[in-house]
CSV table of C-alpha atoms and ligand atoms in Angstrom, one decimal:
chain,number,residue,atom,x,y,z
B,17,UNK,CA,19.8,-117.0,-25.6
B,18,UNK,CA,17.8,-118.0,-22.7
B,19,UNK,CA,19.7,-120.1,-20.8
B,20,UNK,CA,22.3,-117.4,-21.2
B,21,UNK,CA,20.1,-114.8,-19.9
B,22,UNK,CA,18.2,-117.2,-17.0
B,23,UNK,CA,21.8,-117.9,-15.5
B,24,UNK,CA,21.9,-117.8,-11.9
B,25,UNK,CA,23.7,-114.8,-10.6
B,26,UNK,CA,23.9,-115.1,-7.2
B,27,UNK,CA,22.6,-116.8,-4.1
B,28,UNK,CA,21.9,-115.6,-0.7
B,29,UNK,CA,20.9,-117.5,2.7
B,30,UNK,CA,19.0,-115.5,5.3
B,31,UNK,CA,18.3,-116.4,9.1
B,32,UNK,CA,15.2,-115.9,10.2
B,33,UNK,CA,13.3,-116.6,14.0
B,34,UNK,CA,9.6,-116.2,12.9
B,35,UNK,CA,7.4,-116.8,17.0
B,36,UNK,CA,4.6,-118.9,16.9
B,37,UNK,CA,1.2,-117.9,18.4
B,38,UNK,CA,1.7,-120.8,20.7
B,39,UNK,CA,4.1,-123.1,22.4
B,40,UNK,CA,4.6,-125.9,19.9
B,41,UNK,CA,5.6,-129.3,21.6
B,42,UNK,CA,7.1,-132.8,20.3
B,43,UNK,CA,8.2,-135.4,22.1
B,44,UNK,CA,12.2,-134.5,22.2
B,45,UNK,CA,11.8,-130.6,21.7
B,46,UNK,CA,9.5,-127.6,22.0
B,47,UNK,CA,9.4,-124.6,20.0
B,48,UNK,CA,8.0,-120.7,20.2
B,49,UNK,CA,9.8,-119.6,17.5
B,50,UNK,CA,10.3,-121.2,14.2
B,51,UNK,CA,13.6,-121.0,12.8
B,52,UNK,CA,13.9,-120.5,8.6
B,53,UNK,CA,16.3,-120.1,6.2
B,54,UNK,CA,15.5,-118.1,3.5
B,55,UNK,CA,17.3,-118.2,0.2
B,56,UNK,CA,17.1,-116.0,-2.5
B,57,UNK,CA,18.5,-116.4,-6.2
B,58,UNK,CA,19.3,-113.9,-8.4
B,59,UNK,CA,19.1,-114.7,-12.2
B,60,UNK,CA,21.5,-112.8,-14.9
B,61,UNK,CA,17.7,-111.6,-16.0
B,62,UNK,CA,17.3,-109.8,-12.8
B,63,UNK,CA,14.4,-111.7,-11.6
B,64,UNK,CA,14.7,-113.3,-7.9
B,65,UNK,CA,13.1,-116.2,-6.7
B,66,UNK,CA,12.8,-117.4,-2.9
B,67,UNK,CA,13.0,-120.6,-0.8
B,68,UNK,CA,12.6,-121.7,2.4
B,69,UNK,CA,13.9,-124.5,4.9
B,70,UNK,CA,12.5,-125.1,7.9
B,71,UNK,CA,13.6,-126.8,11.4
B,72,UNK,CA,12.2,-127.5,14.3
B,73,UNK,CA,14.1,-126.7,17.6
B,74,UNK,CA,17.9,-126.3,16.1
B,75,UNK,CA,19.3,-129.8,15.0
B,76,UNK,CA,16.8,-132.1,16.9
B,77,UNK,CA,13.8,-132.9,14.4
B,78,UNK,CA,16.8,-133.9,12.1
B,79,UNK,CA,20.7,-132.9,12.1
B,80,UNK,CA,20.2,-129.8,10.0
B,81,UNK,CA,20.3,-126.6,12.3
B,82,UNK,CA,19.2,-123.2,10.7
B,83,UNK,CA,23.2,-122.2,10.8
B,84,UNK,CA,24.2,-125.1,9.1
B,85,UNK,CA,21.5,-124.5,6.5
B,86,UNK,CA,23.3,-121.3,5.6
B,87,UNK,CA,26.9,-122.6,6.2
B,88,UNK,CA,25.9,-125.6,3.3
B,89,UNK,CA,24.1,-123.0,1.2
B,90,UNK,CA,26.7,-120.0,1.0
B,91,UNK,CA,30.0,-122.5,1.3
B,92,UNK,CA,29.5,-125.3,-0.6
B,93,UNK,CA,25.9,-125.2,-2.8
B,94,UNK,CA,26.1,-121.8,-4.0
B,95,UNK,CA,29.4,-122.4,-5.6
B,96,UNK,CA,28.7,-125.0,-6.9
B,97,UNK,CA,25.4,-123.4,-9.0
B,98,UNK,CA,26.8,-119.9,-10.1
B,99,UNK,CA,26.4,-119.3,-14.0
B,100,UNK,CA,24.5,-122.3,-14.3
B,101,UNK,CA,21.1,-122.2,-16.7
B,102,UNK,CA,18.3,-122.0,-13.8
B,103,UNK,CA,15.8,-124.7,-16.2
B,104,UNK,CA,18.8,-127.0,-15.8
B,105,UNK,CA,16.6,-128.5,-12.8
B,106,UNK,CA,18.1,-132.1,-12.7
B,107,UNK,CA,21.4,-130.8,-13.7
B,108,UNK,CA,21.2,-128.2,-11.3
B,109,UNK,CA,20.3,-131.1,-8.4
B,110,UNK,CA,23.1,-133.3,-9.5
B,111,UNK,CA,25.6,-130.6,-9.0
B,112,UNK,CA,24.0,-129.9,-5.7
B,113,UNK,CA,24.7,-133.7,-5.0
B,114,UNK,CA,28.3,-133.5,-5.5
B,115,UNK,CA,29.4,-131.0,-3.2
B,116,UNK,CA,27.6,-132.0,-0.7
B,117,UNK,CA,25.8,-135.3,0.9
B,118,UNK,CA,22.8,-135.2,2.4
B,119,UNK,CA,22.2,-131.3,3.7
B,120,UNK,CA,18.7,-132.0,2.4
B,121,UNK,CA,16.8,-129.3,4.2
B,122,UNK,CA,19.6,-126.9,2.5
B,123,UNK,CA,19.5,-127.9,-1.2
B,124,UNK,CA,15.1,-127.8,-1.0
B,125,UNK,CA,15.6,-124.2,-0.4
B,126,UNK,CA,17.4,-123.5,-3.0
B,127,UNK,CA,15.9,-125.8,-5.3
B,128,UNK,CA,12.6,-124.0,-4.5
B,129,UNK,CA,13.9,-120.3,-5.2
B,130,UNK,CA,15.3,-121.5,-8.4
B,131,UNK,CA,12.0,-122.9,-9.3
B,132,UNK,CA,10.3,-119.6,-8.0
B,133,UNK,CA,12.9,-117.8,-10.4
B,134,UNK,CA,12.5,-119.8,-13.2
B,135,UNK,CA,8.4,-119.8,-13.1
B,136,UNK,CA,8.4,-116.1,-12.6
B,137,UNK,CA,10.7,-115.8,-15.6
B,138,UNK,CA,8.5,-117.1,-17.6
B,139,UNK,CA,4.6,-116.2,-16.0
B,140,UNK,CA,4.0,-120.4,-14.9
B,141,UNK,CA,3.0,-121.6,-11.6
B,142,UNK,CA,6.0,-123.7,-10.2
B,143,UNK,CA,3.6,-126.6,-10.3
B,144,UNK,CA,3.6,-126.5,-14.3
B,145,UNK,CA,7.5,-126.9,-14.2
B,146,UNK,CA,6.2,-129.6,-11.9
B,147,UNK,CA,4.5,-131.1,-14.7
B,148,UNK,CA,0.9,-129.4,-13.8
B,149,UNK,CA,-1.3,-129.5,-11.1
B,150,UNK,CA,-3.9,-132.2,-10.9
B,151,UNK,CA,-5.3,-130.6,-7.9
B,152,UNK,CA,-5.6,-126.6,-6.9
B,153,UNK,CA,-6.7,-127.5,-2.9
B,154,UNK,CA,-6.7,-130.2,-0.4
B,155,UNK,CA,-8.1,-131.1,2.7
B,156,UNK,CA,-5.2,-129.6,5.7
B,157,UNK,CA,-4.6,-130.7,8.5
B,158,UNK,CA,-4.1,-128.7,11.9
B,159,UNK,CA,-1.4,-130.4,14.7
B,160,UNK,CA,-2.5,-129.6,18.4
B,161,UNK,CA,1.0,-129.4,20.6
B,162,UNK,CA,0.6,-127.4,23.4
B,163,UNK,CA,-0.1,-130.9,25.9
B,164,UNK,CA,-2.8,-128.9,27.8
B,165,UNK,CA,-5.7,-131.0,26.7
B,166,UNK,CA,-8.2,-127.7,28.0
B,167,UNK,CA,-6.2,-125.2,25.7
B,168,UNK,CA,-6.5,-127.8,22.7
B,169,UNK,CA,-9.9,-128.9,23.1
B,170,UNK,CA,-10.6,-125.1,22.7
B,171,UNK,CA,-8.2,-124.5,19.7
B,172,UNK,CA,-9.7,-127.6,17.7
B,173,UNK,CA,-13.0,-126.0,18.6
B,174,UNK,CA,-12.4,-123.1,17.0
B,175,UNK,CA,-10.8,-124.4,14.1
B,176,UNK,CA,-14.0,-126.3,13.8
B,177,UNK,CA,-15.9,-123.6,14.1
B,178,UNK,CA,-14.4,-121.4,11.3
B,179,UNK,CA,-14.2,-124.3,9.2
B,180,UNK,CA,-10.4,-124.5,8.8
B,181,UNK,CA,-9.8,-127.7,10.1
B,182,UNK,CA,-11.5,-131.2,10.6
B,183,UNK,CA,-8.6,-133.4,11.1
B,184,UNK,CA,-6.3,-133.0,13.8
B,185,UNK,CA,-3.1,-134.6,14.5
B,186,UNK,CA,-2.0,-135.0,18.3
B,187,UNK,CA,1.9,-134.6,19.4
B,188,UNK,CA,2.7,-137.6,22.0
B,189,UNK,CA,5.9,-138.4,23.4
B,190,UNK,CA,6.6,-135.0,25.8
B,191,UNK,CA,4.3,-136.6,28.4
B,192,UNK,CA,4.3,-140.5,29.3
B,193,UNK,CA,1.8,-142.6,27.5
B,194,UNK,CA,-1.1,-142.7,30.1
B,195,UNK,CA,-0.7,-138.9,30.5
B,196,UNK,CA,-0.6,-138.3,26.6
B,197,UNK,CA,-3.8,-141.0,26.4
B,198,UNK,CA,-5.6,-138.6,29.2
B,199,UNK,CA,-5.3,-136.0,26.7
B,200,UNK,CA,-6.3,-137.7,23.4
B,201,UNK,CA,-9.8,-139.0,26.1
B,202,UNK,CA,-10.7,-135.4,26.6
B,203,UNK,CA,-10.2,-134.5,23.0
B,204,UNK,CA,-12.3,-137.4,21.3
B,205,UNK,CA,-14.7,-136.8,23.9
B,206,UNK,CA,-15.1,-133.1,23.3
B,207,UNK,CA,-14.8,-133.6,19.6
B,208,UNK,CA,-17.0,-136.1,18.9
B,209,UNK,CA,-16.8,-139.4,17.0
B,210,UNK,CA,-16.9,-137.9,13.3
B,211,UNK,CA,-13.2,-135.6,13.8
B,212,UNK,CA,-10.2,-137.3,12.7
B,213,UNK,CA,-7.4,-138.1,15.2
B,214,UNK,CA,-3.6,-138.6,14.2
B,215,UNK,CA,-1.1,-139.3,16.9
B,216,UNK,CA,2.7,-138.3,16.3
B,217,UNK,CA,4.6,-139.6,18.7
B,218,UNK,CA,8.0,-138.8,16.9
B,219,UNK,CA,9.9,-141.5,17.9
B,220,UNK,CA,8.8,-140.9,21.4
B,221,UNK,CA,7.7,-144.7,22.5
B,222,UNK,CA,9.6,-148.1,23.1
B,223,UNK,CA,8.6,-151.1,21.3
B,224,UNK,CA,6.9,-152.3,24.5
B,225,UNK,CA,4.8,-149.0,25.1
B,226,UNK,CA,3.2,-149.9,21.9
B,227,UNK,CA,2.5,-152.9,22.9
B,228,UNK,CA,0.6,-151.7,25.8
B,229,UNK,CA,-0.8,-148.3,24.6
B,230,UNK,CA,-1.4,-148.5,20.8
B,231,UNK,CA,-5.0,-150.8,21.9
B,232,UNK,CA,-6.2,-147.5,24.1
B,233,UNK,CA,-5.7,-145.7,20.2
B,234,UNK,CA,-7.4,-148.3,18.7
B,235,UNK,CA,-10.5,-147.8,21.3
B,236,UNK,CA,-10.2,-143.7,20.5
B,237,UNK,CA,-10.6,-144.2,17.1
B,238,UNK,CA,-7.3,-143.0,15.7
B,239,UNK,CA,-6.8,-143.0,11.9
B,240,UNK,CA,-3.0,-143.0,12.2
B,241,UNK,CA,-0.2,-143.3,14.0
B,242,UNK,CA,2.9,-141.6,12.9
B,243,UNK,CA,6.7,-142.8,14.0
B,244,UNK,CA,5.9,-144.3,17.1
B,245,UNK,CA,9.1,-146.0,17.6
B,246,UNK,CA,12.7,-144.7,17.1
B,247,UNK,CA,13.7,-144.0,12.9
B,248,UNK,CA,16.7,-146.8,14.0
B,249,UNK,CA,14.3,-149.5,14.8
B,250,UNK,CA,12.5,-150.6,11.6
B,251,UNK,CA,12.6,-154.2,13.1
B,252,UNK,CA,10.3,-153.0,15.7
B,253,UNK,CA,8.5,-150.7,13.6
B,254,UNK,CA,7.5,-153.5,11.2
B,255,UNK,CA,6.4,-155.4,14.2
B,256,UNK,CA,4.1,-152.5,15.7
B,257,UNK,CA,2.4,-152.7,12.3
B,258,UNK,CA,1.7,-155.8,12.5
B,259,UNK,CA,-0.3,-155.8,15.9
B,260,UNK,CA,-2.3,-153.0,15.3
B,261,UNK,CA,-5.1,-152.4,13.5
B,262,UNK,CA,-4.2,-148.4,13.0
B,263,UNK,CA,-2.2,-147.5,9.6
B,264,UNK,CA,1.3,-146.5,10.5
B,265,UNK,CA,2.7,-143.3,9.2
B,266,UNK,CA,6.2,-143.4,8.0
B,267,UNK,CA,8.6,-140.4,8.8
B,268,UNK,CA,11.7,-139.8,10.5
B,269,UNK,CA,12.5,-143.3,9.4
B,270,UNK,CA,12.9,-142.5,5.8
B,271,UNK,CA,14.4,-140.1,3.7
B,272,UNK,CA,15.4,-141.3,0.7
B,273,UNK,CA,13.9,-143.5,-2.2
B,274,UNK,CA,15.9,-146.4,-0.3
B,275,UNK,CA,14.8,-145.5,2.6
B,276,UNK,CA,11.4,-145.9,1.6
B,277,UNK,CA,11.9,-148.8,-0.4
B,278,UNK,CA,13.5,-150.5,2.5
B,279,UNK,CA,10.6,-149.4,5.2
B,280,UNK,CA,7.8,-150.3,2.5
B,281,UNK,CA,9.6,-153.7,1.8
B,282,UNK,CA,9.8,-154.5,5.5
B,283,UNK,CA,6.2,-153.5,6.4
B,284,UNK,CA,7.0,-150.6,8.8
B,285,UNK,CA,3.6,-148.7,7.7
B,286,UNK,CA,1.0,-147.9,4.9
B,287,UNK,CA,1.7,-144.7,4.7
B,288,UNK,CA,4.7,-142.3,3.9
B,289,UNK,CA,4.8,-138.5,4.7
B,290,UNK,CA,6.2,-136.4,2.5
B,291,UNK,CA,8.4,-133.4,3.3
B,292,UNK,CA,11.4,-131.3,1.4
B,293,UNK,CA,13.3,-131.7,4.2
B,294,UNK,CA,13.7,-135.4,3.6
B,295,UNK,CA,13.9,-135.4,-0.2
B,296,UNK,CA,16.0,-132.3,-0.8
B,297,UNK,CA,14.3,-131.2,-3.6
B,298,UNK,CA,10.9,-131.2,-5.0
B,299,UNK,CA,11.6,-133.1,-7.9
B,300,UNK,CA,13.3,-135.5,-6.0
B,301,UNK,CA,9.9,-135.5,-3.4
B,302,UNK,CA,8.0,-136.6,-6.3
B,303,UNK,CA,10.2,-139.9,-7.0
B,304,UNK,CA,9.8,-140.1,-3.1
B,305,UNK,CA,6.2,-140.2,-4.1
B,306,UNK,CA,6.5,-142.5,-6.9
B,307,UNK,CA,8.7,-145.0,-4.9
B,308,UNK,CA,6.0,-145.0,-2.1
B,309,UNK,CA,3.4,-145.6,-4.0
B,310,UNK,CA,4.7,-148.3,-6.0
B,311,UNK,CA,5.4,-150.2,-2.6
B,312,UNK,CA,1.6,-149.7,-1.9
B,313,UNK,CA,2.1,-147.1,0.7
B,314,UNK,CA,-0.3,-144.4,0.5
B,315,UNK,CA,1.0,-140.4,0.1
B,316,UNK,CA,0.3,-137.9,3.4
B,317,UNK,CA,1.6,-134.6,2.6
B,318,UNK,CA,4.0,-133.6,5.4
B,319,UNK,CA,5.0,-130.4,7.3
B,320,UNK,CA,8.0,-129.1,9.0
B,321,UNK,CA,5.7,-126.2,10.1
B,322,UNK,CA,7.0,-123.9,7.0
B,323,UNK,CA,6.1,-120.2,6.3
B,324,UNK,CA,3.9,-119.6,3.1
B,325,UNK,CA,6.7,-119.6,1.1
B,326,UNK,CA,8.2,-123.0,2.1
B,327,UNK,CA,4.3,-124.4,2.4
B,328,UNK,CA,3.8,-122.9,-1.7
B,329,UNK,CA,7.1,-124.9,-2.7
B,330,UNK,CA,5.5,-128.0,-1.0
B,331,UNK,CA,2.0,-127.3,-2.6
B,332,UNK,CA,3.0,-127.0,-5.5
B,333,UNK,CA,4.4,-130.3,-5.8
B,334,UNK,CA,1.7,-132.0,-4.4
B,335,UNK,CA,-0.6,-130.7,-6.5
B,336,UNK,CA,0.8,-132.6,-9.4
B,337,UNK,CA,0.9,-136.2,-7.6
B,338,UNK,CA,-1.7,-138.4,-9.1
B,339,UNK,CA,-2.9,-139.7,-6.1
B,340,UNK,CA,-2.4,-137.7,-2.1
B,341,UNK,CA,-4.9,-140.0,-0.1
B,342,UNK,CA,-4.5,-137.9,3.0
B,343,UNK,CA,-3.7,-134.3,1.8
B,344,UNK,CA,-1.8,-132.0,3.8
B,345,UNK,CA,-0.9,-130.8,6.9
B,346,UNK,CA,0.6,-127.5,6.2
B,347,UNK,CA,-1.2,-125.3,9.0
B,348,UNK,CA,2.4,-123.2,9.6
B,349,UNK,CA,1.4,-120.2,8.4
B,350,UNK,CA,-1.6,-119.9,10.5
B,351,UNK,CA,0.6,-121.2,13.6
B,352,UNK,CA,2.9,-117.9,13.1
B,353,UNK,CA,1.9,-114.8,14.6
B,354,UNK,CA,2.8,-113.1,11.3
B,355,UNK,CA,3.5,-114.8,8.0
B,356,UNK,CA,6.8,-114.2,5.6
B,357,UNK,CA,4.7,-113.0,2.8
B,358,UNK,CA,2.4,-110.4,1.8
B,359,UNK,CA,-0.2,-112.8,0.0
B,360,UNK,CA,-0.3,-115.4,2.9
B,361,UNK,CA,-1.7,-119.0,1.3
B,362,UNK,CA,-5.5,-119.2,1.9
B,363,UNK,CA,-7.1,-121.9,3.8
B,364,UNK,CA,-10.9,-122.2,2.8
B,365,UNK,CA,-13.8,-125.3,3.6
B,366,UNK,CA,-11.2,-127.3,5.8
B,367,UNK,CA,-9.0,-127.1,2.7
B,368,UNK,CA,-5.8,-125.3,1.8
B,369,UNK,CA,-5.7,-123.8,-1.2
B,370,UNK,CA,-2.6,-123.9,-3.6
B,371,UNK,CA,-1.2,-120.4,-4.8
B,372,UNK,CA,-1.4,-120.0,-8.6
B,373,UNK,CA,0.8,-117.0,-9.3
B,374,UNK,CA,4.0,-117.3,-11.1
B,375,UNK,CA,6.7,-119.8,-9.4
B,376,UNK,CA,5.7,-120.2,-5.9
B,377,UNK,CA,2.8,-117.4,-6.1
B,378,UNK,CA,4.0,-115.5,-2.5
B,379,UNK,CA,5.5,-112.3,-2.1
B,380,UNK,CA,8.5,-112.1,0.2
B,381,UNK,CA,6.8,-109.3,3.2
B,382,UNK,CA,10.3,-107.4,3.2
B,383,UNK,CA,9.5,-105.7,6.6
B,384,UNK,CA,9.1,-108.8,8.3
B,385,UNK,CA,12.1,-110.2,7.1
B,386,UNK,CA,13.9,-107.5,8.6
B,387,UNK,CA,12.1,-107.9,11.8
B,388,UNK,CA,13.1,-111.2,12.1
B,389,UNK,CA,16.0,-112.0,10.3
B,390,UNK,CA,18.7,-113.3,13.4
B,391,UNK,CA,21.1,-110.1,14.2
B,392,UNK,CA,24.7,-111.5,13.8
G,401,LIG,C1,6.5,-134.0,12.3
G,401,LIG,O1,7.2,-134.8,12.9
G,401,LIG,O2,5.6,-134.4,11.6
G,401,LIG,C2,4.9,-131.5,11.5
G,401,LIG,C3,3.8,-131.1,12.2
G,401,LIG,C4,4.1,-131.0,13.5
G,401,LIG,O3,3.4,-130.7,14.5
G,401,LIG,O4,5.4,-131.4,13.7
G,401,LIG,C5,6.0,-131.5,12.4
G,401,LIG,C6,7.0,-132.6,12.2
G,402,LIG,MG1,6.0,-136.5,12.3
């Protein structure tokens, strides 16, 4: 009986505090380490499968903090799963729904190390549980977040250079707007005209600083502006897109389908990133997909700068949508000094390639989980 045999065992929520090779800065926090929770499932068919949520600075890029993840994962989600058949996807999610709202970051971990069990179990890439990748790469992008324009002029060089990365995306909102526009000069006029800029300003500016700063991004060139104004004010939002003649890039503003219904209907921007730590699930991120797209927004696939093993559970998902107009900016493994895994995901041609092992396709790296799993 094999939902007998796949029933899940037991599951398990690790701390980890991975540093980065730089100091990674948004507008309302700054990190040098990135903290993960790793969850692990257990099937009664002895196989394990692995998950991963991310945050970025404790409970600041949204209210989930690493010990919270675990505290929601080992109290109340856990429970609620043990015995259950680990196919039972939907089911699986629906039961993750009732004991407990929201927690979003929480049940995407888990729901990724049951699909990692599951696809193991049975020798299929997580994106044919998925319903089967359409793509097996896509373009990636790479954020630069240190705010000293020198230091990123160099990285985006380099990245350049080795062919990893020809679209960048610019953190604003640590600085004030002239000193952030300063640095996005320098960088289009080291770059060149033909490099794709993308500002992130993460809620950083008021209504009226886009009034007076979003024309200086028009004049650099920039292909997108992502969550310039607070994730309260769509009103405002809506009205930002209006002026400008840059795309806006939906994110902390929505995180459910109704979210992005709502932002869609009122015209906050043309474009929605997509990111397990908004949908709670990869199934779920799909619908996210589906609801944006049916609004006419087009798809950006988003990062919460995740390991290997939480960039493979996002991968695989978006190598199924039918459309992904702007790929992916899932550069975290190359902005940790060492990955989680032993296979790290491979970047190639500006493009990020999407594992194709069974379930996730990385291997847990044991020793560095030890190394930098939290001591408590
Ligand atoms: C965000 O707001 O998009 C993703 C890349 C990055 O630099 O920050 C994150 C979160
Ligand atoms: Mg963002």
């Amino acid at each position: 009986n094999f939902a007998r045999d796949t029933a899940i065992r037991s599951i398990r929520a690790t701390i980890v505090e991975a540093p980065t090779r730089r100091r990674h800065k948004l507008s309302n926090t700054e990190v040098t380490h990135q903290g993960y929770v790793l969850v692990r499932v257990l099937l009664d068919n002895g196989v394990t499968g692995i998950g991963e949520a991310s945050t970025l600075g404790g409970p600041r890029w949204a209210e989930e903090s690493v010990e919270s993840i675990k505290a929601a994962v080992t109290n109340y989600l856990a429970p609620a799963l043990l015995g259950q058949p680990v196919l039972a996807f939907e089911a699986n999610a629906l039961r993750m729904g009732k004991a407990a709202t929201r927690n979003f970051a929480a049940k995407g971990a888990i729901e990724s190390a049951l699909l990692d069990a599951a696809g193991k179990t049975l020798g299929l890439p997580a994106s044919a549980l998925l319903g089967g990748a359409v793509r097996q790469r896509m373009e990636v992008i790479w954020a630069l977040a240190s705010g000293d324009s020198g230091q990123e002029l160099e990285e985006a060089k380099e990245k350049l250079r080795r062919r990893e990365h020809r679209q960048f995306k610019i953190k604003f909102g640590f600085n004030r707007p002239p000193a952030d526009l300063k640095r996005l000069q320098t960088l289009r006029a080291g770059l060149g005209d033909e490099v794709r800029l993308i500002v992130d300003v993460n809620q950083g500016w008021t209504e009226a600083e886009c009034i007076r700063f979003m024309p200086a991004l028009e004049e650099l060139d920039v292909a997108l502006v992502e969550q310039p104004v607070s994730a309260l004010q769509l009103e405002a939002m809506a009205r930002v897109a209006a002026r400008t003649s840059i795309p806006l890039l939906v994110d902390e503003a929505a995180f459910t389908k109704e979210e992005i219904a709502r932002v869609a209907t009122m015209g906050c921007g043309s474009v929605y990133s997509l990111k397990l730590v908004k949908s709670g699930g990869l199934f779920e991120m799909k619908r996210a997909a589906a609801v944006a797209a049916a609004h006419g927004l087009e798809l950006y696939g988003g990062c919460l700068l995740e390991s290997s093993i939480g960039a493979a559970a996002h991968l695989a998902a978006f190598a199924t949508l039918p459309r992904l107009e702007w790929g992916s900016e899932h550069f975290g493994p190359r902005i940790l000094v060492e990955d989680l895994v032993v296979n790290p995901i491979r970047f190639d041609a500006f493009e990020i390639c999407v594992p194709d092992g069974p379930g996730l396709g990385v291997e847990v790296d044991e020793d560095k989980i030890r190394a930098f799993a939290r001591k408590d």
